XYZ file of C-alpha atoms in Angstrom:
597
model
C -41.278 151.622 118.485
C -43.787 148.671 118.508
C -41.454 145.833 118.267
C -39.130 147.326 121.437
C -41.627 147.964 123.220
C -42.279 144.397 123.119
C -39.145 143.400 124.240
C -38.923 145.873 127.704
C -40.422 144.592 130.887
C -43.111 147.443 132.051
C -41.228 149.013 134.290
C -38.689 149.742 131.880
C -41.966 151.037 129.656
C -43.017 152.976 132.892
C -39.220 154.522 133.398
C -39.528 155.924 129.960
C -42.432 157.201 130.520
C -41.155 159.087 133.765
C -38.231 159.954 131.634
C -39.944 161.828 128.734
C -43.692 163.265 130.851
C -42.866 166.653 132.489
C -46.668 166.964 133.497
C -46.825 165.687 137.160
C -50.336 165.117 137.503
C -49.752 162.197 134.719
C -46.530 161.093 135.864
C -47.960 160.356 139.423
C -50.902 157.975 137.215
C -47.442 156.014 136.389
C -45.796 156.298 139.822
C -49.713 155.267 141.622
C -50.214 151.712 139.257
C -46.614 151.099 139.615
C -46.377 151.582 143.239
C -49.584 149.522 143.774
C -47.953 147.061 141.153
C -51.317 147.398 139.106
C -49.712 145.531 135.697
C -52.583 144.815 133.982
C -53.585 148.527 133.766
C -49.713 149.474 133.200
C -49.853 147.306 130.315
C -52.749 148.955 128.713
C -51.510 152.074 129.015
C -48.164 151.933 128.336
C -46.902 148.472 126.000
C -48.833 150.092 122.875
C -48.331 153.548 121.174
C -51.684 155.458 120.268
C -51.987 154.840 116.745
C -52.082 157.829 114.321
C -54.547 157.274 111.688
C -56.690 159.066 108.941
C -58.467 159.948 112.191
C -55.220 161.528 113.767
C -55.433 160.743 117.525
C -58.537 159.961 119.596
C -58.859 157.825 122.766
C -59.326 158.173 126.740
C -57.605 161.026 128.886
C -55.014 159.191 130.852
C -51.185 158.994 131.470
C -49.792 156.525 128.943
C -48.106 155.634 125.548
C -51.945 154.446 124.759
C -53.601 157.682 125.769
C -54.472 160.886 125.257
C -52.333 163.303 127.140
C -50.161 166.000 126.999
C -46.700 163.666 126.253
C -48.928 162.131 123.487
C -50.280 165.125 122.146
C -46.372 167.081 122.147
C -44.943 164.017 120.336
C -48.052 164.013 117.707
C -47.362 167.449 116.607
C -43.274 167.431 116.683
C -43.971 164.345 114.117
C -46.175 166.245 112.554
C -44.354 169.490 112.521
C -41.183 167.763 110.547
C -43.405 165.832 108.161
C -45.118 169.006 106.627
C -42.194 171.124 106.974
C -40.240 168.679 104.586
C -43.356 167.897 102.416
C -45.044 171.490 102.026
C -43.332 174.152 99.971
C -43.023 177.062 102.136
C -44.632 175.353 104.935
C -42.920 177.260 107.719
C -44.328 180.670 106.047
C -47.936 179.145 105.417
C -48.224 178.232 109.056
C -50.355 176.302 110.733
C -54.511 176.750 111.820
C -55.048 175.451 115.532
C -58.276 175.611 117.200
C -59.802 173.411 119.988
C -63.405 172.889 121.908
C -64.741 172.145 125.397
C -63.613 169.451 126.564
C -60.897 169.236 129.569
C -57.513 169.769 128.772
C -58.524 170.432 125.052
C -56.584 174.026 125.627
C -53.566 172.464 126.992
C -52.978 169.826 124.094
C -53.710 173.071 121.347
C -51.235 175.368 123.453
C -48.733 172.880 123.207
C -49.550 171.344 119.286
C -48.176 175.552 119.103
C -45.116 175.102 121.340
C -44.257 172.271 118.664
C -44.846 174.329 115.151
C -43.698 177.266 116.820
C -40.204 175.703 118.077
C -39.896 174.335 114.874
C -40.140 178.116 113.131
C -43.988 177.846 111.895
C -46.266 180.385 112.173
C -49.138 179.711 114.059
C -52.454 180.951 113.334
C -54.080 180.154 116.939
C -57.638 180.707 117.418
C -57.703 181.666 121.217
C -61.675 181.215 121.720
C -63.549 177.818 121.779
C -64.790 176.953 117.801
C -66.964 174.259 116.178
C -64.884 171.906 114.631
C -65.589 173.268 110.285
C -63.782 176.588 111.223
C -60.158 174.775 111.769
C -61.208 173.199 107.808
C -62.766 176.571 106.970
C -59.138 178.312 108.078
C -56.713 176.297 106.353
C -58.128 177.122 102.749
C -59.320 180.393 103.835
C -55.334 181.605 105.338
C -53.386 179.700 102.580
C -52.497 177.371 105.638
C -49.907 174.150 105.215
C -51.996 172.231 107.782
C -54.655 172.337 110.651
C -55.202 170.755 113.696
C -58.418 170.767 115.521
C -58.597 169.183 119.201
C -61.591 167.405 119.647
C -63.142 163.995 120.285
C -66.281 164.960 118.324
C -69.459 163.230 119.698
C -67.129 160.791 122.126
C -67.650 160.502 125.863
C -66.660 162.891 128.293
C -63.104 161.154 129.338
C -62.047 161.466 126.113
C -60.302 164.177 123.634
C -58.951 163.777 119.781
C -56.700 165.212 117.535
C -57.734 165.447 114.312
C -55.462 166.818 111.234
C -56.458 168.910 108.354
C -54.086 169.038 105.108
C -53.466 172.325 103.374
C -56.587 172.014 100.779
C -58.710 172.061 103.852
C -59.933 168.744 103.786
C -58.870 165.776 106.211
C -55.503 163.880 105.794
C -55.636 160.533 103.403
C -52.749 158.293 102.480
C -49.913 158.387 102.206
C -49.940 161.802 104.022
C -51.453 159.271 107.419
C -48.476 156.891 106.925
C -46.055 159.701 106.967
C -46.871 161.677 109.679
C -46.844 158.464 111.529
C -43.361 157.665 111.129
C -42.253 160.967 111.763
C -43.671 160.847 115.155
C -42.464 157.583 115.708
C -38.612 159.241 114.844
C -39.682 162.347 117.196
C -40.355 160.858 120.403
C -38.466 162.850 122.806
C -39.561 166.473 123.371
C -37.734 169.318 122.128
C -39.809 172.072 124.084
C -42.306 171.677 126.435
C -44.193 175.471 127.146
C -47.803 175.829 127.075
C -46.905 179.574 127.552
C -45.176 179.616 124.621
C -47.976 181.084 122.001
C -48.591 183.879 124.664
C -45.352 185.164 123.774
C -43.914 184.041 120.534
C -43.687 186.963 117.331
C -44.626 183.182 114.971
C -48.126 183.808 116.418
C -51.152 185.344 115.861
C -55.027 185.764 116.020
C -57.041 185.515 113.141
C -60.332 183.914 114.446
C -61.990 186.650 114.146
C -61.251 187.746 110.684
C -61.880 183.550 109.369
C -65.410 184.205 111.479
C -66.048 186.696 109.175
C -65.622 185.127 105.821
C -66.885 182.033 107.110
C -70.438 183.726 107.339
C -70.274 185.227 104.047
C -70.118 181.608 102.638
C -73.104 181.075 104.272
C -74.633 183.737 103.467
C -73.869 183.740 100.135
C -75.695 179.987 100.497
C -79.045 181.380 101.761
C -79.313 184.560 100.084
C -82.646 185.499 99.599
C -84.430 183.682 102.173
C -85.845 184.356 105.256
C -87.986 182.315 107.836
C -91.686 182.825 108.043
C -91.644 184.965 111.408
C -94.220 182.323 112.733
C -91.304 179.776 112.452
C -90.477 178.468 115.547
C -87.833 175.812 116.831
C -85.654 174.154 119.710
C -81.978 174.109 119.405
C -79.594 171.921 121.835
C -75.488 171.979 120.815
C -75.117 169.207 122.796
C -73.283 170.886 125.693
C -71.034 171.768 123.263
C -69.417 174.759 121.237
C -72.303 175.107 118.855
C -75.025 177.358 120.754
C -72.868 181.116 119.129
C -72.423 179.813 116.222
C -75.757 178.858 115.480
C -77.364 181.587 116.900
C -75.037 183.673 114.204
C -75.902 181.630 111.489
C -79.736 181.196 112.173
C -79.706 185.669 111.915
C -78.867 185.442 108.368
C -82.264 183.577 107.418
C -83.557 185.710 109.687
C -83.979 183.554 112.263
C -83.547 185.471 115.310
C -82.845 183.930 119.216
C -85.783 183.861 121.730
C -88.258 184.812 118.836
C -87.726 181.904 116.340
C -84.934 179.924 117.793
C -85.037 179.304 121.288
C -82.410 176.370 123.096
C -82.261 173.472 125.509
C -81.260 175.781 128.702
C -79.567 172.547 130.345
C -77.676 171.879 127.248
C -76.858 175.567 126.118
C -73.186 175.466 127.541
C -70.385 174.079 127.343
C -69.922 171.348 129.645
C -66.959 168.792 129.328
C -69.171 166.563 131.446
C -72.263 166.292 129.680
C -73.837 166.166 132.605
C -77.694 165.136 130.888
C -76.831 162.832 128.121
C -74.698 159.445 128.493
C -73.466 159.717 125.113
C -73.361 163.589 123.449
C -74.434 161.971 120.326
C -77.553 163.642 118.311
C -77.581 159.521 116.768
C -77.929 158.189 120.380
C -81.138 156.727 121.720
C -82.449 159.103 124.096
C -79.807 161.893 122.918
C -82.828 164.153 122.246
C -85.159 163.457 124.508
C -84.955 166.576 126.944
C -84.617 169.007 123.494
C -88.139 167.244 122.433
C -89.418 167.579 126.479
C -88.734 171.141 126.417
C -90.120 171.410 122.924
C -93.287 170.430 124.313
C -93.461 172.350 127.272
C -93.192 175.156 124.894
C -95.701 173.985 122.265
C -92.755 173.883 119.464
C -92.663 170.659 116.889
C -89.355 170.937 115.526
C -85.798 170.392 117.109
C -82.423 171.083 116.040
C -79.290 169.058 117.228
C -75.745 169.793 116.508
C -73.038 167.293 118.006
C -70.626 169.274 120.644
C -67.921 170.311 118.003
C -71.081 171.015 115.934
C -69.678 169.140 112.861
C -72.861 166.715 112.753
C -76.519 167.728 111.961
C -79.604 166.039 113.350
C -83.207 167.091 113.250
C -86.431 165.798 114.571
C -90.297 166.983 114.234
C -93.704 166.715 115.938
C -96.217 164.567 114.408
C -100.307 165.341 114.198
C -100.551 162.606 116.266
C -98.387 164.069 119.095
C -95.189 161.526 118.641
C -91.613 163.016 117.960
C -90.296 161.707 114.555
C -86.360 162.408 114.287
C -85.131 161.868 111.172
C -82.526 159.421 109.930
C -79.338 160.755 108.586
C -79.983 159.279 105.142
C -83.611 160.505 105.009
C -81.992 164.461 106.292
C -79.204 163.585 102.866
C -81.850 162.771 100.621
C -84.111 165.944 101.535
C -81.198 167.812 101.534
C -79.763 166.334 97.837
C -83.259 166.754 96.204
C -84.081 170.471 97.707
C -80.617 171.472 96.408
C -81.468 170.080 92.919
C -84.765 171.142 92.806
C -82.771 174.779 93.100
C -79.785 174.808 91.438
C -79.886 176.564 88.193
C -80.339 173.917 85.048
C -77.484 175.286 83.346
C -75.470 173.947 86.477
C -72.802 170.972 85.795
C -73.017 169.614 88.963
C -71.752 166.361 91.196
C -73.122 164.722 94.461
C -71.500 162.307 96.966
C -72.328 159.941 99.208
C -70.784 157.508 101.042
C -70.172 154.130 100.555
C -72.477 153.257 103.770
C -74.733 156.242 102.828
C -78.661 155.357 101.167
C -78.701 154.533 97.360
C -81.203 156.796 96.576
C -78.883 159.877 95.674
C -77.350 157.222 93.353
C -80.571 156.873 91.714
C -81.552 160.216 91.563
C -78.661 160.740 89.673
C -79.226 158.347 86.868
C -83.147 159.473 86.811
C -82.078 163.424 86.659
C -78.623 162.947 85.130
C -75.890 164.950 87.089
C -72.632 163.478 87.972
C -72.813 161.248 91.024
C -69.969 159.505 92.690
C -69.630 157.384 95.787
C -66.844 157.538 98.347
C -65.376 155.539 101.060
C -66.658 156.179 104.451
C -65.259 159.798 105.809
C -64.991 163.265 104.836
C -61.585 162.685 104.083
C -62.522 161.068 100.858
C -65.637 163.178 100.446
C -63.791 166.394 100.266
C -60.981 165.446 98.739
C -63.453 163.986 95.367
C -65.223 166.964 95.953
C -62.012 169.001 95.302
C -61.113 166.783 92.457
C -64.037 167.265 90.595
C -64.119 170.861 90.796
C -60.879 171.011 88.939
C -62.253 169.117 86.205
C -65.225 171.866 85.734
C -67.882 170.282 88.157
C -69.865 172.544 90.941
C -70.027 170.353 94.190
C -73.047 171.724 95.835
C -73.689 168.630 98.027
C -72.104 165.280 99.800
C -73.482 163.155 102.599
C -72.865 160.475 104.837
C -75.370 158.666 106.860
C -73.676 159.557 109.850
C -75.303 162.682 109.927
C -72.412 164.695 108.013
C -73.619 167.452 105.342
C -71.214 169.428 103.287
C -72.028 172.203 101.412
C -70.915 174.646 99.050
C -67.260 176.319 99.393
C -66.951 173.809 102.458
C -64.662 171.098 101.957
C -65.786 169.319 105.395
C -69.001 168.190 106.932
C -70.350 170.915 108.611
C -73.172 171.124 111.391
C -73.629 174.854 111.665
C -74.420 174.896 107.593
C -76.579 172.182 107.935
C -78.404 173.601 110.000
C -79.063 176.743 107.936
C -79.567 174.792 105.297
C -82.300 172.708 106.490
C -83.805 175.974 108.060
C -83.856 177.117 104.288
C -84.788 173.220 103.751
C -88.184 174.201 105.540
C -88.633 177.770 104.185
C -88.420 175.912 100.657
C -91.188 173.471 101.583
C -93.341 175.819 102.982
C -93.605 177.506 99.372
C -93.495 174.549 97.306
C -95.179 171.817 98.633
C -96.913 172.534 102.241
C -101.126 173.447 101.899
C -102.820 175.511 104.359
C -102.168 174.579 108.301
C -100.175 171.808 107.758
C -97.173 170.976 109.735
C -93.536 170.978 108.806
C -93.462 167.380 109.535
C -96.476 166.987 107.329
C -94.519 169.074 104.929
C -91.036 166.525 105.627
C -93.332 163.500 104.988
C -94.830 164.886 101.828
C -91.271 166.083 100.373
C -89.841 162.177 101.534
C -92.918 160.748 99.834
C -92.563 162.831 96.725
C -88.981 161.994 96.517
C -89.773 157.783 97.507
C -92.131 157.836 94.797
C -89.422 159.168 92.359
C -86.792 157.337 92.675
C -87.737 153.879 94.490
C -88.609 153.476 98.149
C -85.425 152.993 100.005
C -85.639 151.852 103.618
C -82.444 151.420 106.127
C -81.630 149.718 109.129
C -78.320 150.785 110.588
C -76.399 149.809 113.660
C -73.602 148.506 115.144
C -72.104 145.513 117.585
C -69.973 146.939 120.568
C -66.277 145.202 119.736
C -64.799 145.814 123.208
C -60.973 143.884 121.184
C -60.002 144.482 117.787
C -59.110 141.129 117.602
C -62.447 139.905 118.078
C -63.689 142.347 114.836
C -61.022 140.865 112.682
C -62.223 137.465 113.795
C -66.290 138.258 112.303
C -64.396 139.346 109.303
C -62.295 136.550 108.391
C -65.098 133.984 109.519
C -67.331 135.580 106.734
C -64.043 135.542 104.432
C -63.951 132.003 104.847
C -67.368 130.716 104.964
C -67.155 129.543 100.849
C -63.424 128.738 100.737
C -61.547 127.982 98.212
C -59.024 124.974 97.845
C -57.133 126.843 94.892
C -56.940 130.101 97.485
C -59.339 132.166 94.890
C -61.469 134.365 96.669
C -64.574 132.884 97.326
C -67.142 135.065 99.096
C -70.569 133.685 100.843
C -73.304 132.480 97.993
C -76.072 133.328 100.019
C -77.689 135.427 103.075
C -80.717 133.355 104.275
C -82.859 133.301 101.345
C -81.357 135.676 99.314
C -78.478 135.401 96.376
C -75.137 137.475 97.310
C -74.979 139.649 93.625
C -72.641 141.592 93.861
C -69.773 141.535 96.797
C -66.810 144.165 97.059
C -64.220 143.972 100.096
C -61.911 146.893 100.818
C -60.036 145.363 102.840
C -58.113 142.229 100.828
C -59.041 143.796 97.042
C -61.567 142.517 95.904
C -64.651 143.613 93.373
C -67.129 140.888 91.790
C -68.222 143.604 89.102
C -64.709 144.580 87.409
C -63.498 142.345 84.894
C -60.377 141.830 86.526
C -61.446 141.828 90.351
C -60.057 145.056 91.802
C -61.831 147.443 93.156
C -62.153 150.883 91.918
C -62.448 152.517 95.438
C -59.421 152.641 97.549
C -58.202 149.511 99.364
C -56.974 149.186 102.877
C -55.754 146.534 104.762
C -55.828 148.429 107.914
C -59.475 149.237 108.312
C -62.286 145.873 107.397
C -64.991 147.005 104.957
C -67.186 145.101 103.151
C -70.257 145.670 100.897
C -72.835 143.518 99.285
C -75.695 143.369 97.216
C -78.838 140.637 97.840
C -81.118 139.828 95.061
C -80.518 143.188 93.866
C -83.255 143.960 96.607
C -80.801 144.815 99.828
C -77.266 146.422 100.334
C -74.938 145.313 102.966
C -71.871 147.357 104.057
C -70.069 146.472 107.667
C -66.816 147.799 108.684
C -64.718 148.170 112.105
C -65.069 151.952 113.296
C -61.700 153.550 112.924
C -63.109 156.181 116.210
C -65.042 153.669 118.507
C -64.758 149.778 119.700
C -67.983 149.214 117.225
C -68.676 146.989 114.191
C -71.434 149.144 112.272
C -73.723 147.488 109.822
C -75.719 148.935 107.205
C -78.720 147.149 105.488
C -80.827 149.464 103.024
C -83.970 147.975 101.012
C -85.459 148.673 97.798
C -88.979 147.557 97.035
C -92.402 148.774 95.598
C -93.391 150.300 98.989
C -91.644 151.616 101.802
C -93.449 148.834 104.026
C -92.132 145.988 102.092
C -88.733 147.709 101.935
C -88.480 147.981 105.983
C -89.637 144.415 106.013
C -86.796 143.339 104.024
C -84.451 145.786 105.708
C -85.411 143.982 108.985
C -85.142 140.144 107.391
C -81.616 140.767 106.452
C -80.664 142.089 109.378
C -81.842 139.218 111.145
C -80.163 136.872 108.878
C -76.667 138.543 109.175
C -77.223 138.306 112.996
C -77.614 134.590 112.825
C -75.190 133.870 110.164
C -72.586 136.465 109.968
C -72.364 138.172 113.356
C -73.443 135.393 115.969
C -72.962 137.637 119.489
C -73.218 134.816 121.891
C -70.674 132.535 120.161
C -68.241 135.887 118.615
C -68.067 138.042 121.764
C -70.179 140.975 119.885
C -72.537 143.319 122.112
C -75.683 144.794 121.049
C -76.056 148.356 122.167
């Protein structure tokens, strides 16, 4: 599809789009740039097909090959619909789990991902209600499903939407299942069917949200059974304008947490709103994401806030300070607390396993080899994280745990990060604290800053500083990447990877992208390799780790640097020092292109 669409002029690209879009509203977009003979914004949205990915689909609302609409979306899941049906045994019978959010025309593209499965003879388990992202995940296992598709674009802007695909084991899709389903859209191109009315009156559907709701909660339950909040426990909760504000209020009853007494929420943000009318970015991560959550907070004397992202997939949480100052905690410092509460409770006799991430904070890692359960890192993702997770299980292992530093928590009998648990975790988090560790009239962030202390002291003080460089063109990401390739070339064409960062030896370096792994005797890596996402990861002095990589969601280049030293001072000095090397050496914004946030 690529390589014609390279060859046709764009108004042959803009006839086939007439040809194939039956939705007028997107076929007059076409008709409007054409008319006004608007090629630059024709070619954007038309000469290039929206890739499908480990990601699925996610990009800006807009008529075109390049966008998200409901053409796209109808092609996506006829590709998708022929690619489990000949892969899955009994496929057709096992159906498929659809659910979608908020955000506009999220209930068009899920009515019509069931025209697809259903003209194709699928059942269709169709959740007819807005859901938080972890119940499509939660459904597949839960139903016996073959697949699941959940439309969302997560913590993205307002203009745009996502399609994101879930395997039968419940976890997201890896290789080879991406490749496949790629080429089978790319041979199912013209629509078969095109009836968003269609799972109102097919027999291949029904309506099991409520009954998945149901066992969904007894997981959780089963993980906080036993506990219950001090009643003098008080906090702020803001979904984001998303679809979290139920589900939380559901989940927060069964540590008996109750709304308006215990858990009150951000009025302006308690809705859904596609619009997100009070944040630029519905982010919990972002800058100023939490600001009117912590104004509110204060208004109402409370010093904790809870943050779920709008599909409520993502955790974040920030507290109140003696002092007066919010502090909101980093998504490695919320894995860590998380990682050492759970160990500090799991029975002894357990023969358990924790994950991280590849960009995730070390010190789960050395926890591990201080306390001696199984610890394994992961690429970046969920994909990979549940998927190990699932592995290890079958050899005997209990999975209570996995993080990334992207503020993704999975639990136990979850195979998917999950904001909703996280939540109710760290709620028990807090109730734990409170017994073990906090004195009289001290604070839970007292209590937070004791439990990161105690854990610092233990296992090394670790200290991050993560970011990322806008990257407005791929091209210009690939460009950083190969200029750090080749900054030690070789003349033999050996790989020959930078010496030094500033001051500081490169000891270790591993690069996902080409193959290559200084530490195994012959070179490859033992993690996955992929030439279609850049990833690298270093090690300084044995003092700093490095990983960058191109977002496979957003136009960003994110860095990680995390420290180890004596103290947690010297550590976020060093943190800082690299970073400011890599800026100079590696990433050079005025000369690359790069923005800073």
């Amino acid at each position: 599809m690529a390589s014609m669409a390279s060859q046709k002029s764009i108004h042959e690209l803009a006839e086939e789009w007439t040809a194939l879009d039956r939705n007028p509203d997107t076929r007059k977009e076409i008709a409007d740039l054409l008319k006004g003979n608007n090629v630059a914004e024709l070619e954007r949205r038309l000469r290039k097909r929206i890739q499908f990915g480990t990601a699925g689909l996610r990009a800006k609302m807009q008529a075109g090959f390049s966008r998200m609409n409901d053409l796209t979306v109808l092609q996506a899941s006829q590709g998708l619909a022929v690619y489990v049906a000949q892969t899955v045994p009994d496929a057709l019978n096992k159906g498929i789990v659809i659910g979608h959010d908020h955000r506009h025309h999220s209930s068009d593209f899920a009515r019509l991902t069931a025209c697809a499965f259903i003209t194709n003879g699928f059942k269709v388990h169709y959740f007819d209600r807005l859901v938080h992202t972890p119940l499509v995940p939660f459904g597949v296992e839960a139903l016996g499903a073959a697949c699941g598709v959940m439309i969302t674009a997560s913590h993205n802007a307002g203009p745009d939407n996502g399609y994101k695909v879930y395997w039968g084991n419940g976890c997201q899709i890896i290789p080879p299942h991406d490749q496949g389903i790629a080429v089978s859209i790319d041979e199912n191109l013209t629509p078969w069917v095109w009836d968003k009315d269609l799972v109102n009156k097919s027999p291949l559907v029904c309506r099991p949200l409520d009954r998945v709701v149901d066992m969904y909660y007894k997981v959780l339950g089963n993980l906080v059974q036993g506990s219950t909040v001090n009643p003098a426990m008080r906090f702020m909760y803001t979904p984001m304008h998303g679809v979290g504000l139920p589900y939380a209020i559901r989940a927060a009853a069964l540590i008996g947490a109750e709304h308006d007494t215990n858990m009150f929420s951000v009025a302006e943000q308690a809705q859904p709103d596609p619009d997100f009318s009070t944040v630029k970015f519905p982010n919990p991560e972002e800058q100023g994401a939490l600001d009117l959550a912590m104004k509110t907070s204060d208004r109402l004397g409370i010093s904790l806030v809870l943050a779920n992202d709008p599909d409520a997939d993502r955790f974040s949480a920030a507290v109140k300070g003696a002092d007066g100052e919010w502090m909101q905690l980093t998504g490695n410092e919320l894995g860590i607390l998380f990682a050492y509460f759970i160990f500090k409770t799991e029975p002894v006799e357990s023969n358990i396993a924790m994950l991280s991430s590849t960009a995730s904070s070390q010190v789960l890692r050395s926890m591990s080899d201080i306390e001696g359960f199984h610890y394994e890192e992961t690429l970046t993702g969920f994909k990979w994280l549940g998927n190990r997770a699932l592995d290890l299980e079958r050899q005997g292992y209990k999975v209570p745990f996995a993080f990334e530093e992207a503020i993704g928590y999975m639990f136990h009998g979850l195979h998917d990060k999950d904001g909703i648990c996280a939540m109710l975790m760290f709620i028990k988090l807090l109730c734990w604290i409170e017994e073990a560790i906090l004195g009289d009239n001290m604070t839970p962030a007292q209590g937070i800053i004791l439990c990161l202390e105690e854990i610092y002291s233990k296992y090394g003080y670790f200290e991050d500083k993560n970011s990322y460089y806008v990257s407005l063109d791929p091209a210009v990401t690939a460009a950083v990447f190969q200029s750090i390739r080749t900054m030690n070339p070789s003349e033999r064409g050996e790989y020959r990877y930078p010496k030094m960062v500033g001051n500081r030896n490169v000891t270790y370096w591993r690069d996902l992208t080409l193959g290559y792994d200084s530490s195994t005797p012959d070179h490859v890596p033992l993690l996955p390799v992929s030439k279609s996402s850049e990833m690298i990861t270093c090690i300084l002095d044995n003092s700093a780790r490095v990983t960058i990589r191109g977002s496979g969601t957003e136009p960003k280049l994110k860095v990680y640097v995390e420290a180890k030293s004596s103290s947690r001072e010297k550590s976020k000095q060093v943190a800082e020092e690299v970073w400011d090397d890599l800026e100079r050496e590696w990433f050079k914004p005025r000369e690359t292109g790069l923005l800073r946030p």
